[in-house]
Structures are given as structure tokens and as C-alpha cells.
């Protein structure tokens, strides 16, 4: 228990240090853009494929369910709300933790194991400013963008199956969606994705930065990144959903 | 007069240093002085805390008691900003080079300058090429660290360490894992950089022969303190067993071959646990 509280405190102090240096990271747009590319663009394929397949599954399941109540006209509305408010942010964050989070943790962990971070520190260059802050910001910016792409492709996947295969009315599909999805729904999904982006990036850079300088240490840091990110995403999803309802 | 006083003061002065990790004492009353402009060797068996001593000098660790003075300042009492200001006056060569793997050789050497000074790119290029020329690797400027041999990586790291024109250069095991040619090259570079740039060098090494050819003064550490000091010739002439064992590389002696263990015969007779 005490250990857990101690670790939370250490993470909070680390976050303060990272945030302090993040302001300066905006002064190096090249490094920041590179990290957005690494965390975001390199995760695009898995995010797009997952979004498409999840949308297709939603198209099947929701159509089948709504058909029982004679309300297949609500397919567009139900799928869009499910994706924008809940599934999009959560699934994207979980995938992001598995793809970009592990890459961040292992990259920083290896830099630590090969004395690169120590070398920077000895050259009077703060490794938190140079290595951690751009990666943290890169993840924070990339995840909401990935979530938006996931949502769009998910909706396209639902339409592909629901309308194209199951025979839902296309006009109703889009008009119901347009009428039901309000700005605050999009806002809710956006807030969630920003919070998840901060959580995933923070956990990844923290674990990588504090990895033991051994092969096993880097492996453990990577594993902890995925496990802790997944738990925190689901925990914060509940908290945020409760707040928004 | 004041300048003369400064000249005579040691550039690094370790006074009655005590340091422990996890309850295990690494240093107990270590005293060591590094004279300005000299090449000072710190030798000793593995596990005596030579690298830890360097990290204490660089302010990465704080002593349990005692003081580590660098340029007359107590390193442990410095704020982060003051420590970084101090580190800008010191270059450090890591055992494995510690090159930044995502940057080319050129960018690695340019890295500290880009971080600390705003030099126009043509001036920076001239500076980087000059430092690479000094270590004989101007032709490797565009290579990535993964394409370098161990000796080349260490020379690039050396170019990076001197690019900010430090007053002190610290070498952590610069000869480890190198072939005889690379060892000779590194040894010659340490000596020539020290003489031509007028800097002070601290070299941590096991390599008695190689360090003996370049060091002005040597310290031998064992059991948490200095057991012998003097010029390489003085250390070579030492008759005390602890010094003789290290200098001649004897496998057994005051530093035992066996890690402390219960009696071998009795342990063999013990029943193995179920």
C-alpha cells in the first residue's frame, strides 16, 4: 500500500518535471513533429484496420439487435454514439499503449541501459527536456488525432456492413446520426482521448526512464507500460463517463 | 598572486569520502587530489568503485560523508543549474562511448554545441570537423553509431567530449574491449589532447601497462580507500603485496580468487535441501 502511494507520488513528481520541460519542447518543433510521426503516423495502420473491423462488427451486432425491436433506423445513431463517446477513445488508447507506448518505453529504457541518458546529463543536457518531454507531447497530441481517424473509419465500417450488406436505409443511417450526435458527445470523446493520451504517454516515458539498465529491466518496463496503461485507461474511462453523464 | 594560488590548487579534491550503496560501504575515508594539467590514473580491481568515484565527482551521486570538490566547489551542495554549469567545464568519456544512436557521428559531436551555444551552421561544421580530425575520424562523419567499431565509437565519443573545450576530461575505462591498435590510438589521443589542449585528465583503468605509459600520477584503490599512490614508476617499484598483486595481475593474494564462502568440505558434506 505504502509502496503504491510512494510510486504514485514519484509519478506525480515526474509529471511535474515533464510538464515543466514540455513548454520548452514546443520551441523545438522538429523534434516534436518527429515524435508525433513516431507515435501517431506509425500507429495508423493498426488503428485504421482495427477501426474498420470494429465498425463492421458493430454493423452486424447492432443491426441484428435493433432488428428485434424494429428500430434498424437507429443504427447510424447508435453506432456513432458508441464509437465517438466510448469505443473510439478506449480501443484507440489500448492499441496505442500496445504499439506506441511499448515502443516509447523500450526506446527510452534502452537509451538508459546504454548510458545515453547519463551521457546527456553529463553534458549538462537535461534528458527529461531532450528525450522525455517531446515524446510525452508527441503521444499526447497523436492519440486524439488517431481517435478521430478510428471513429471515422469505424463509422464507415458500420455503414459498409449495416447499409451495404444488411440492407439498412442509407438516408436514414446518416440523417439519424446527424440528428443524434451533438457537439458535447464529440467533446466527451475528445476529452477522453486527451486524458488517455496523457496517461499512456506518461506511463510509457516514466517506465522507460526508470527502467533498470539490463535487458530484463527494459522488458519489465515494457510489460508494465502495457499493463498499467490498460488498467488506468479503463479506470479513467469509468471516472470520466460518470462525470459526463 | 590569486591566479598562482588557483594554479597550485587541485582541480578535483576528494576529502575523507565515505559512500555506501544499500548498506555496503564502497568508500571509507578516501582521499584523492587531481593536479591541474596532469593525467591522473585511478586504478583498482573490479568492484572497488572507480566508476562510482567518477559519478561522485560529476555530482550524479552524493557522498554519505566527506567532500568532493571540483574547481573548489563542493559538488554535493550545488543546485541543478550550478551542477550543469560545472559539467560544462568537464568532458566525460563513457566506457561504451554512450553515443546517441539516432544521430550520425557528425550530429553526435555537434550535439553539445547545439544544446549550449547558438553557432552558425558553417562555424559549427568547421568545429565538428576539426574535432573529428583530431581523433582521426573526419571521414566517418556521416556514419551512424551502429556502423562503428568499438574503438571508433570511443574516438567519436572523445571528439564529442572535447567539442566544448572542457578544462577536465574524465575517461571511464577507455581501453576496455579494444584491440592493441585501438588501445594505442586511444592512449596516444589521451596524452596528446592533454598536452596540446592543456587540460586535466582523470583516467579510470585496469590496464596497468597502457596507463603506465601516459599517466603522470596514479592512485590504486582497494577496500574503499587509496592503498598506494605515486608516479607509475613508483607504483611499479612498490613491494607491498596488495600493490604487487594488482600490478603483476596475480589471480590470488590480498584480493582473493574466491568469493567469501563457507568451508568447501563442510558444504559438500551438507545434505542438499529437499
Short mmCIF file of C-alpha atoms in Angstrom, two decimals:
data_model
loop_
_atom_site.label_atom_id
_atom_site.label_comp_id
_atom_site.label_asym_id
_atom_site.label_seq_id
_atom_site.Cartn_x
_atom_site.Cartn_y
_atom_site.Cartn_z
CA UNK A 1 0.00 0.00 0.00
CA UNK A 2 2.73 2.41 1.08
CA UNK A 3 4.78 1.38 -1.92
CA UNK A 4 1.85 2.13 -4.22
CA UNK A 5 1.37 5.57 -2.70
CA UNK A 6 5.12 6.17 -2.98
CA UNK A 7 5.07 5.24 -6.66
CA UNK A 8 2.07 7.49 -7.31
CA UNK A 9 3.98 10.33 -5.67
CA UNK A 10 7.05 9.59 -7.78
CA UNK A 11 4.95 9.56 -10.97
CA UNK A 12 3.31 12.85 -9.96
CA UNK A 13 6.69 14.49 -9.35
CA UNK A 14 7.94 13.14 -12.67
CA UNK A 15 4.84 14.55 -14.39
CA UNK A 16 5.52 17.98 -12.90
CA UNK A 17 9.12 17.78 -14.17
CA UNK A 18 7.96 16.67 -17.64
CA UNK A 19 5.30 19.37 -17.84
CA UNK A 20 7.87 21.98 -16.84
CA UNK A 21 10.11 20.88 -19.69
CA UNK A 22 7.23 20.36 -22.14
CA UNK A 23 6.81 24.11 -22.54
CA UNK A 24 10.37 24.25 -23.86
CA UNK A 25 9.72 21.26 -26.14
CA UNK A 26 7.38 23.47 -28.21
CA UNK A 27 10.47 25.51 -29.01
CA UNK A 28 11.85 22.51 -30.92
CA UNK A 29 9.07 21.86 -33.43
CA UNK A 30 11.22 19.48 -35.48
CA UNK A 31 11.74 17.10 -32.57
CA UNK A 32 8.07 17.34 -31.61
CA UNK A 33 6.91 16.63 -35.17
CA UNK A 34 9.22 13.60 -35.29
CA UNK A 35 7.66 12.21 -32.13
CA UNK A 36 4.11 12.83 -33.39
CA UNK A 37 5.13 10.94 -36.51
CA UNK A 38 6.66 8.09 -34.47
CA UNK A 39 3.72 7.72 -32.11
CA UNK A 40 0.93 8.72 -34.46
CA UNK A 41 1.71 8.05 -38.10
CA UNK A 42 3.40 4.75 -37.33
CA UNK A 43 0.29 3.59 -35.47
CA UNK A 44 -2.04 4.49 -38.33
CA UNK A 45 -2.27 1.06 -39.97
CA UNK A 46 -3.24 -0.81 -36.81
CA UNK A 47 -5.68 1.96 -35.81
CA UNK A 48 -7.34 2.07 -39.24
CA UNK A 49 -7.64 -1.70 -39.56
CA UNK A 50 -8.99 -2.08 -36.03
CA UNK A 51 -11.43 0.78 -36.57
CA UNK A 52 -12.70 -0.76 -39.77
CA UNK A 53 -13.21 -4.22 -38.29
CA UNK A 54 -14.77 -2.91 -35.09
CA UNK A 55 -17.16 -0.80 -37.16
CA UNK A 56 -18.05 -3.84 -39.26
CA UNK A 57 -18.75 -5.91 -36.14
CA UNK A 58 -20.90 -3.08 -34.78
CA UNK A 59 -22.78 -3.03 -38.07
CA UNK A 60 -23.61 -6.73 -37.70
CA UNK A 61 -24.36 -6.80 -33.98
CA UNK A 62 -26.34 -3.56 -33.79
CA UNK A 63 -28.37 -4.32 -36.90
CA UNK A 64 -29.25 -7.74 -35.50
CA UNK A 65 -30.16 -6.30 -32.11
CA UNK A 66 -32.15 -3.34 -33.47
CA UNK A 67 -33.99 -5.56 -35.92
CA UNK A 68 -35.52 -7.46 -32.98
CA UNK A 69 -37.13 -4.20 -31.83
CA UNK A 70 -37.96 -3.00 -35.32
CA UNK A 71 -35.70 0.02 -35.00
CA UNK A 72 -32.93 -0.53 -37.53
CA UNK A 73 -33.30 3.17 -38.36
CA UNK A 74 -31.33 3.89 -35.18
CA UNK A 75 -28.26 2.03 -36.50
CA UNK A 76 -26.37 5.19 -37.52
CA UNK A 77 -27.15 6.99 -34.28
CA UNK A 78 -26.29 4.03 -32.02
CA UNK A 79 -23.05 3.16 -33.75
CA UNK A 80 -21.84 6.76 -33.95
CA UNK A 81 -22.54 7.43 -30.28
CA UNK A 82 -20.93 4.16 -29.20
CA UNK A 83 -17.83 4.90 -31.26
CA UNK A 84 -17.44 8.60 -30.54
CA UNK A 85 -18.17 8.52 -26.81
CA UNK A 86 -16.78 5.18 -25.75
CA UNK A 87 -15.27 2.64 -28.11
CA UNK A 88 -13.18 5.05 -30.15
CA UNK A 89 -11.22 6.63 -27.29
CA UNK A 90 -10.87 3.42 -25.28
CA UNK A 91 -9.91 1.00 -28.07
CA UNK A 92 -7.59 3.52 -29.70
CA UNK A 93 -5.88 4.16 -26.36
CA UNK A 94 -5.47 0.44 -25.69
CA UNK A 95 -3.99 -0.09 -29.16
CA UNK A 96 -1.82 2.99 -28.74
CA UNK A 97 -0.47 1.65 -25.43
CA UNK A 98 0.38 -1.64 -27.12
CA UNK A 99 2.03 -0.11 -30.19
CA UNK A 100 3.42 3.32 -29.39
CA UNK A 101 3.58 3.03 -25.58
CA UNK A 102 5.77 -0.06 -25.65
CA UNK A 103 7.96 1.49 -28.35
CA UNK A 104 8.43 4.61 -26.21
CA UNK A 105 9.20 2.65 -23.04
CA UNK A 106 11.67 0.30 -24.70
CA UNK A 107 13.37 3.11 -26.64
CA UNK A 108 13.91 5.23 -23.52
CA UNK A 109 14.78 2.13 -21.47
CA UNK A 110 17.46 1.14 -23.98
CA UNK A 111 18.83 4.68 -24.00
CA UNK A 112 19.07 4.38 -20.23
CA UNK A 113 20.73 0.93 -20.41
CA UNK A 114 23.33 2.15 -22.91
CA UNK A 115 24.19 5.23 -20.82
CA UNK A 116 22.83 7.64 -23.42
CA UNK A 117 20.66 9.42 -20.85
CA UNK A 118 23.56 9.55 -18.39
CA UNK A 119 25.80 10.92 -21.14
CA UNK A 120 23.31 13.73 -21.85
CA UNK A 121 23.12 14.52 -18.16
CA UNK A 122 26.92 14.67 -18.01
CA UNK A 123 26.90 17.05 -20.99
CA UNK A 124 24.62 19.31 -18.93
CA UNK A 125 21.66 18.47 -21.17
CA UNK A 126 18.56 17.52 -19.19
CA UNK A 127 17.37 14.18 -20.62
CA UNK A 128 13.83 14.95 -19.47
CA UNK A 129 13.82 18.05 -21.66
CA UNK A 130 15.57 16.47 -24.61
CA UNK A 131 14.20 12.91 -24.64
CA UNK A 132 11.14 12.62 -22.41
CA UNK A 133 9.19 15.85 -22.97
CA UNK A 134 8.96 15.65 -26.81
CA UNK A 135 7.88 12.00 -26.60
CA UNK A 136 5.27 12.77 -23.94
CA UNK A 137 3.86 15.64 -26.00
CA UNK A 138 4.04 13.60 -29.21
CA UNK A 139 1.84 10.90 -27.66
CA UNK A 140 -0.50 13.45 -26.10
CA UNK A 141 -1.10 15.11 -29.48
CA UNK A 142 -1.15 11.91 -31.54
CA UNK A 143 -3.80 9.99 -29.60
CA UNK A 144 -6.75 12.39 -30.12
CA UNK A 145 -5.89 12.51 -33.84
CA UNK A 146 -5.77 8.73 -34.02
CA UNK A 147 -9.07 8.52 -32.14
CA UNK A 148 -10.73 10.83 -34.68
CA UNK A 149 -9.47 8.63 -37.51
CA UNK A 150 -10.59 5.49 -35.67
CA UNK A 151 -14.09 6.96 -35.18
CA UNK A 152 -14.46 7.94 -38.84
CA UNK A 153 -13.29 4.59 -40.16
CA UNK A 154 -15.40 2.76 -37.56
CA UNK A 155 -18.50 4.60 -38.74
CA UNK A 156 -17.57 3.80 -42.34
CA UNK A 157 -17.21 0.10 -41.37
CA UNK A 158 -20.65 0.11 -39.73
CA UNK A 159 -22.15 1.74 -42.81
CA UNK A 160 -20.37 -0.74 -45.06
CA UNK A 161 -21.98 -3.72 -43.33
CA UNK A 162 -25.20 -2.22 -41.94
CA UNK A 163 -26.18 -0.44 -45.12
CA UNK A 164 -24.22 -2.27 -47.79
CA UNK A 165 -24.78 -5.82 -46.60
CA UNK A 166 -27.67 -5.95 -44.12
CA UNK A 167 -29.88 -3.56 -46.05
CA UNK A 168 -30.35 -0.60 -43.68
CA UNK A 169 -31.63 2.56 -45.36
CA UNK A 170 -28.62 4.81 -46.17
CA UNK A 171 -30.50 8.11 -45.91
CA UNK A 172 -31.90 7.16 -42.51
CA UNK A 173 -28.48 5.92 -41.38
CA UNK A 174 -26.80 9.28 -42.00
CA UNK A 175 -29.69 11.56 -41.05
CA UNK A 176 -30.31 9.78 -37.73
CA UNK A 177 -26.60 10.07 -36.96
CA UNK A 178 -26.56 13.76 -37.84
CA UNK A 179 -29.58 14.43 -35.70
CA UNK A 180 -28.48 12.45 -32.65
CA UNK A 181 -24.80 13.23 -32.29
CA UNK A 182 -24.35 16.56 -30.53
CA UNK A 183 -21.22 18.63 -30.10
CA UNK A 184 -20.95 17.66 -26.43
CA UNK A 185 -20.77 13.97 -27.46
CA UNK A 186 -17.78 14.73 -29.65
CA UNK A 187 -16.37 16.88 -26.86
CA UNK A 188 -16.70 13.96 -24.40
CA UNK A 189 -14.81 11.64 -26.74
CA UNK A 190 -12.16 14.28 -27.32
CA UNK A 191 -11.61 14.90 -23.59
CA UNK A 192 -11.32 11.16 -23.01
CA UNK A 193 -8.76 10.75 -25.78
CA UNK A 194 -6.67 13.65 -24.44
CA UNK A 195 -6.71 12.17 -20.92
CA UNK A 196 -5.86 8.70 -22.25
CA UNK A 197 -3.09 10.18 -24.39
CA UNK A 198 -1.57 11.87 -21.35
CA UNK A 199 -1.90 8.68 -19.29
CA UNK A 200 -0.41 6.33 -21.90
CA UNK A 201 2.46 8.68 -22.73
CA UNK A 202 3.24 9.42 -19.09
CA UNK A 203 3.26 5.75 -18.10
CA UNK A 204 5.45 4.84 -21.09
CA UNK A 205 8.05 7.57 -20.55
CA UNK A 206 8.07 7.03 -16.78
CA UNK A 207 8.61 3.28 -17.06
CA UNK A 208 11.27 3.71 -19.76
CA UNK A 209 13.10 6.44 -17.86
CA UNK A 210 13.16 4.39 -14.65
CA UNK A 211 13.92 1.03 -16.28
CA UNK A 212 16.75 -0.98 -14.76
CA UNK A 213 19.76 -0.85 -17.04
CA UNK A 214 19.51 -4.52 -18.08
CA UNK A 215 17.76 -6.45 -20.85
CA UNK A 216 15.34 -7.83 -18.24
CA UNK A 217 14.77 -4.34 -16.85
CA UNK A 218 13.80 -2.96 -20.25
CA UNK A 219 11.50 -5.94 -20.85
CA UNK A 220 9.81 -5.42 -17.49
CA UNK A 221 9.37 -1.70 -18.18
CA UNK A 222 7.69 -2.52 -21.49
CA UNK A 223 5.35 -5.04 -19.86
CA UNK A 224 4.47 -2.66 -17.04
CA UNK A 225 3.69 0.02 -19.62
CA UNK A 226 1.02 -2.12 -21.30
CA UNK A 227 -0.49 -3.48 -18.09
CA UNK A 228 -0.57 -0.16 -16.21
CA UNK A 229 -1.83 1.74 -19.26
CA UNK A 230 -4.68 -0.72 -19.83
CA UNK A 231 -5.79 -0.59 -16.19
CA UNK A 232 -5.56 3.20 -15.99
CA UNK A 233 -7.41 3.69 -19.29
CA UNK A 234 -10.34 1.59 -18.10
CA UNK A 235 -10.34 3.17 -14.64
CA UNK A 236 -10.29 6.72 -16.02
CA UNK A 237 -12.88 5.77 -18.63
CA UNK A 238 -15.28 4.89 -15.85
CA UNK A 239 -14.48 8.08 -13.92
CA UNK A 240 -14.86 10.32 -16.97
CA UNK A 241 -18.06 8.61 -18.10
CA UNK A 242 -19.53 9.10 -14.62
CA UNK A 243 -18.53 12.77 -14.73
CA UNK A 244 -20.03 13.39 -18.17
CA UNK A 245 -23.35 11.60 -17.51
CA UNK B 1 49.04 36.01 -6.87
CA UNK B 2 45.47 34.76 -6.66
CA UNK B 3 45.89 33.19 -10.09
CA UNK B 4 49.03 31.42 -8.93
CA UNK B 5 47.12 30.12 -5.89
CA UNK B 6 44.42 28.79 -8.18
CA UNK B 7 47.03 27.11 -10.34
CA UNK B 8 48.50 25.30 -7.36
CA UNK B 9 45.10 24.15 -6.08
CA UNK B 10 43.98 20.66 -7.11
CA UNK B 11 41.26 20.77 -9.73
CA UNK B 12 39.49 17.85 -8.06
CA UNK B 13 39.93 17.25 -4.35
CA UNK B 14 38.27 14.27 -2.68
CA UNK B 15 38.40 14.62 1.10
CA UNK B 16 37.64 11.80 3.54
CA UNK B 17 34.96 10.39 1.25
CA UNK B 18 32.52 7.84 2.64
CA UNK B 19 29.91 6.34 0.37
CA UNK B 20 27.65 3.31 0.71
CA UNK B 21 25.09 1.67 -1.56
CA UNK B 22 22.38 -0.47 0.03
CA UNK B 23 24.30 -0.67 3.30
CA UNK B 24 27.51 -1.82 1.57
CA UNK B 25 30.39 0.59 2.06
CA UNK B 26 32.07 1.47 -1.23
CA UNK B 27 34.40 4.15 0.12
CA UNK B 28 35.54 4.64 3.68
CA UNK B 29 37.82 7.62 4.08
CA UNK B 30 39.03 8.07 0.51
CA UNK B 31 41.38 10.99 -0.15
CA UNK B 32 42.49 11.90 -3.66
CA UNK B 33 43.76 15.05 -5.38
CA UNK B 34 43.93 15.71 -9.10
CA UNK B 35 46.62 18.18 -10.09
CA UNK B 36 45.81 20.77 -12.77
CA UNK B 37 47.21 19.85 -16.18
CA UNK B 38 48.22 16.31 -15.21
CA UNK B 39 47.00 12.90 -16.33
CA UNK B 40 45.85 11.19 -13.15
CA UNK B 41 45.10 7.48 -13.25
CA UNK B 42 42.68 5.80 -10.88
CA UNK B 43 43.28 2.07 -10.83
CA UNK B 44 41.99 -0.81 -8.81
CA UNK B 45 40.39 -4.24 -9.01
CA UNK B 46 36.83 -4.62 -10.33
CA UNK B 47 34.19 -3.60 -7.83
CA UNK B 48 36.35 -1.11 -5.94
CA UNK B 49 34.12 1.75 -7.00
CA UNK B 50 36.26 3.50 -9.62
CA UNK B 51 33.29 4.36 -11.84
CA UNK B 52 31.29 5.31 -8.74
CA UNK B 53 34.08 7.74 -7.85
CA UNK B 54 33.74 9.39 -11.27
CA UNK B 55 29.98 9.68 -10.78
CA UNK B 56 30.58 11.28 -7.38
CA UNK B 57 32.97 13.77 -8.97
CA UNK B 58 30.34 14.55 -11.63
CA UNK B 59 27.68 15.03 -8.95
CA UNK B 60 25.50 12.15 -10.06
CA UNK B 61 25.70 10.65 -6.58
CA UNK B 62 26.15 12.43 -3.24
CA UNK B 63 28.65 11.20 -0.65
CA UNK B 64 27.44 9.78 2.68
CA UNK B 65 30.06 11.97 4.31
CA UNK B 66 33.20 13.79 3.28
CA UNK B 67 33.53 16.21 0.40
CA UNK B 68 34.19 16.12 -3.31
CA UNK B 69 35.49 19.46 -4.51
CA UNK B 70 35.69 20.27 -8.21
CA UNK B 71 37.12 23.66 -9.17
CA UNK B 72 36.95 24.45 -5.44
CA UNK B 73 33.19 23.86 -5.24
CA UNK B 74 31.58 21.18 -3.10
CA UNK B 75 29.77 19.20 -5.80
CA UNK B 76 27.14 17.73 -3.46
CA UNK B 77 25.89 21.16 -2.39
CA UNK B 78 25.33 22.52 -5.91
CA UNK B 79 21.86 23.17 -7.31
CA UNK B 80 20.92 21.54 -10.62
CA UNK B 81 21.77 24.72 -12.54
CA UNK B 82 25.12 25.08 -10.77
CA UNK B 83 25.87 21.41 -11.36
CA UNK B 84 25.12 21.77 -15.07
CA UNK B 85 27.37 24.85 -15.17
CA UNK B 86 30.12 22.75 -13.58
CA UNK B 87 29.57 19.87 -16.01
CA UNK B 88 30.04 22.22 -18.95
CA UNK B 89 33.64 22.56 -17.78
CA UNK B 90 34.12 18.78 -17.68
CA UNK B 91 34.01 16.27 -20.52
CA UNK B 92 33.32 12.62 -19.84
CA UNK B 93 34.07 9.59 -21.95
CA UNK B 94 31.87 6.62 -21.05
CA UNK B 95 33.11 3.05 -21.11
CA UNK B 96 30.87 2.16 -24.07
CA UNK B 97 31.02 5.59 -25.72
CA UNK B 98 27.31 6.22 -25.00
CA UNK B 99 26.77 7.76 -28.44
CA UNK B 100 23.22 8.81 -29.23
CA UNK B 101 22.16 6.01 -31.54
CA UNK B 102 19.63 8.02 -33.56
CA UNK B 103 22.21 10.65 -34.57
CA UNK B 104 25.07 10.39 -37.06
CA UNK B 105 28.70 10.75 -35.97
CA UNK B 106 28.63 14.40 -37.08
CA UNK B 107 25.42 15.15 -35.17
CA UNK B 108 26.71 13.35 -32.09
CA UNK B 109 29.75 15.59 -31.96
CA UNK B 110 27.66 18.67 -32.75
CA UNK B 111 25.06 17.75 -30.10
CA UNK B 112 26.53 19.54 -27.02
CA UNK B 113 27.29 22.66 -29.07
CA UNK B 114 23.77 22.81 -30.48
CA UNK B 115 22.39 22.45 -26.96
CA UNK B 116 24.58 25.07 -25.31
CA UNK B 117 25.61 27.56 -27.97
CA UNK B 118 23.94 29.15 -30.94
CA UNK B 119 26.67 28.87 -33.51
CA UNK B 120 26.02 29.47 -37.22
CA UNK B 121 25.98 26.14 -39.06
CA UNK B 122 29.20 26.84 -41.09
CA UNK B 123 31.12 27.63 -37.87
CA UNK B 124 29.68 24.55 -36.18
CA UNK B 125 30.65 22.41 -39.17
CA UNK B 126 34.22 23.70 -39.01
CA UNK B 127 34.38 22.98 -35.29
CA UNK B 128 32.96 19.46 -35.58
CA UNK B 129 35.24 18.55 -38.48
CA UNK B 130 38.22 19.90 -36.53
CA UNK B 131 37.41 17.68 -33.53
CA UNK B 132 36.78 14.67 -35.76
CA UNK B 133 40.09 15.33 -37.50
CA UNK B 134 41.78 15.37 -34.08
CA UNK B 135 40.56 11.82 -33.39
CA UNK B 136 41.17 10.67 -36.97
CA UNK B 137 37.54 10.15 -37.92
CA UNK B 138 36.69 13.09 -40.17
CA UNK B 139 35.94 10.58 -42.91
CA UNK B 140 33.35 8.84 -40.73
CA UNK B 141 31.25 11.96 -40.13
CA UNK B 142 28.21 10.63 -41.99
CA UNK B 143 28.23 7.15 -40.44
CA UNK B 144 25.72 6.08 -37.81
CA UNK B 145 26.92 4.73 -34.42
CA UNK B 146 25.79 1.19 -35.36
CA UNK B 147 28.28 1.25 -38.24
CA UNK B 148 31.28 1.97 -35.99
CA UNK B 149 33.67 -0.46 -34.31
CA UNK B 150 34.16 -0.22 -30.54
CA UNK B 151 37.38 1.75 -30.91
CA UNK B 152 35.84 4.14 -33.43
CA UNK B 153 32.80 4.69 -31.21
CA UNK B 154 35.08 5.63 -28.35
CA UNK B 155 37.02 8.05 -30.53
CA UNK B 156 33.79 9.71 -31.65
CA UNK B 157 32.74 9.95 -28.01
CA UNK B 158 36.10 11.54 -27.30
CA UNK B 159 35.55 14.10 -30.08
CA UNK B 160 32.15 14.85 -28.53
CA UNK B 161 33.72 15.16 -25.07
CA UNK B 162 36.24 17.77 -26.26
CA UNK B 163 33.97 19.74 -28.57
CA UNK B 164 33.03 22.20 -25.81
CA UNK B 165 36.72 22.66 -24.90
CA UNK B 166 36.42 21.34 -21.33
CA UNK B 167 39.02 22.03 -18.68
CA UNK B 168 38.87 18.46 -17.37
CA UNK B 169 38.39 15.22 -19.28
CA UNK B 170 37.25 12.13 -17.42
CA UNK B 171 37.76 8.73 -19.04
CA UNK B 172 35.90 5.70 -17.71
CA UNK B 173 37.79 2.54 -18.68
CA UNK B 174 38.84 3.87 -22.11
CA UNK B 175 40.85 0.74 -23.02
CA UNK B 176 38.30 -1.96 -22.19
CA UNK B 177 37.47 -4.34 -25.04
CA UNK B 178 39.79 -2.72 -27.57
CA UNK B 179 42.33 -4.40 -29.82
CA UNK B 180 46.00 -3.43 -29.29
CA UNK B 181 45.96 -0.90 -32.16
CA UNK B 182 42.84 0.85 -30.88
CA UNK B 183 44.27 0.82 -27.35
CA UNK B 184 47.42 2.51 -28.61
CA UNK B 185 45.35 5.06 -30.54
CA UNK B 186 43.21 5.92 -27.51
CA UNK B 187 46.27 6.12 -25.26
CA UNK B 188 48.04 8.44 -27.69
CA UNK B 189 44.91 10.59 -28.01
CA UNK B 190 44.53 10.94 -24.24
CA UNK B 191 48.13 12.04 -23.97
CA UNK B 192 48.16 14.37 -26.96
CA UNK B 193 44.83 16.02 -26.07
CA UNK B 194 46.05 16.58 -22.54
CA UNK B 195 49.28 18.19 -23.69
CA UNK B 196 48.04 20.16 -26.68
CA UNK B 197 44.80 21.44 -25.15
CA UNK B 198 46.32 21.98 -21.72
CA UNK B 199 43.52 20.15 -19.96
CA UNK B 200 43.46 17.92 -16.91
CA UNK B 201 42.70 14.23 -17.39
CA UNK B 202 41.36 11.64 -14.98
CA UNK B 203 41.59 8.11 -16.35
CA UNK B 204 39.96 5.15 -14.66
CA UNK B 205 41.52 1.96 -15.93
CA UNK B 206 42.52 -1.61 -15.17
CA UNK B 207 45.16 -1.57 -17.84
CA UNK B 208 48.38 -1.21 -15.85
CA UNK B 209 50.65 -1.30 -18.88
CA UNK B 210 48.74 1.19 -21.06
CA UNK B 211 48.03 3.63 -18.25
CA UNK B 212 51.64 3.42 -17.09
CA UNK B 213 52.83 4.89 -20.37
CA UNK B 214 50.65 8.01 -20.18
CA UNK B 215 49.84 8.80 -16.53
CA UNK B 216 51.71 11.43 -14.54
CA UNK B 217 50.33 10.22 -11.24
CA UNK B 218 48.38 7.13 -10.23
CA UNK B 219 46.12 6.13 -7.37
CA UNK B 220 45.43 2.49 -6.57
CA UNK B 221 42.12 1.89 -4.81
CA UNK B 222 41.24 -1.17 -2.80
CA UNK B 223 38.89 -1.84 0.09
CA UNK B 224 37.28 1.58 -0.10
CA UNK B 225 40.38 3.74 0.13
CA UNK B 226 43.67 4.57 -1.59
CA UNK B 227 46.24 1.85 -0.88
CA UNK B 228 49.04 3.30 -2.99
CA UNK B 229 49.79 6.43 -4.97
CA UNK B 230 52.66 7.91 -6.92
CA UNK B 231 54.13 8.01 -10.40
CA UNK B 232 53.76 4.83 -12.49
CA UNK B 233 57.43 4.05 -11.75
CA UNK B 234 56.85 4.42 -8.02
CA UNK B 235 53.84 2.13 -8.15
CA UNK B 236 55.77 -0.42 -10.18
CA UNK B 237 58.52 -0.41 -7.55
CA UNK B 238 56.08 -0.87 -4.65
CA UNK B 239 56.73 -4.02 -2.65
CA UNK B 240 53.52 -4.24 -0.65
CA UNK B 241 51.62 -7.37 -1.53
CA UNK B 242 48.33 -5.61 -2.27
CA UNK B 243 50.05 -3.40 -4.86
CA UNK B 244 52.20 -6.21 -6.28
CA UNK B 245 49.17 -8.40 -6.86
CA UNK B 246 47.42 -5.74 -8.90
CA UNK B 247 50.47 -4.59 -10.85
CA UNK B 248 51.51 -8.16 -11.78
CA UNK B 249 47.97 -9.46 -12.27
CA UNK B 250 48.27 -12.35 -9.81
CA UNK B 251 45.00 -14.28 -9.55
CA UNK B 252 45.22 -14.74 -5.78
CA UNK B 253 46.52 -12.61 -2.95
CA UNK B 254 45.10 -9.88 -0.74
CA UNK B 255 42.29 -9.69 -3.27
CA UNK B 256 41.20 -13.35 -3.03
CA UNK B 257 40.38 -15.54 -6.02
CA UNK B 258 37.38 -17.00 -4.17
CA UNK B 259 34.35 -15.01 -3.21
CA UNK B 260 33.78 -15.46 0.57
CA UNK B 261 32.06 -18.81 1.12
CA UNK B 262 31.63 -21.44 3.85
CA UNK B 263 34.15 -24.25 4.09
CA UNK B 264 34.10 -26.25 0.83
CA UNK B 265 34.45 -29.67 2.51
CA UNK B 266 31.69 -28.99 5.02
CA UNK B 267 29.41 -27.62 2.33
CA UNK B 268 29.88 -30.75 0.23
CA UNK B 269 29.01 -32.93 3.24
CA UNK B 270 25.86 -30.98 3.94
CA UNK B 271 22.69 -32.63 2.78
CA UNK B 272 21.16 -30.87 -0.14
CA UNK B 273 17.84 -29.23 0.75
CA UNK B 274 14.72 -31.23 -0.15
#
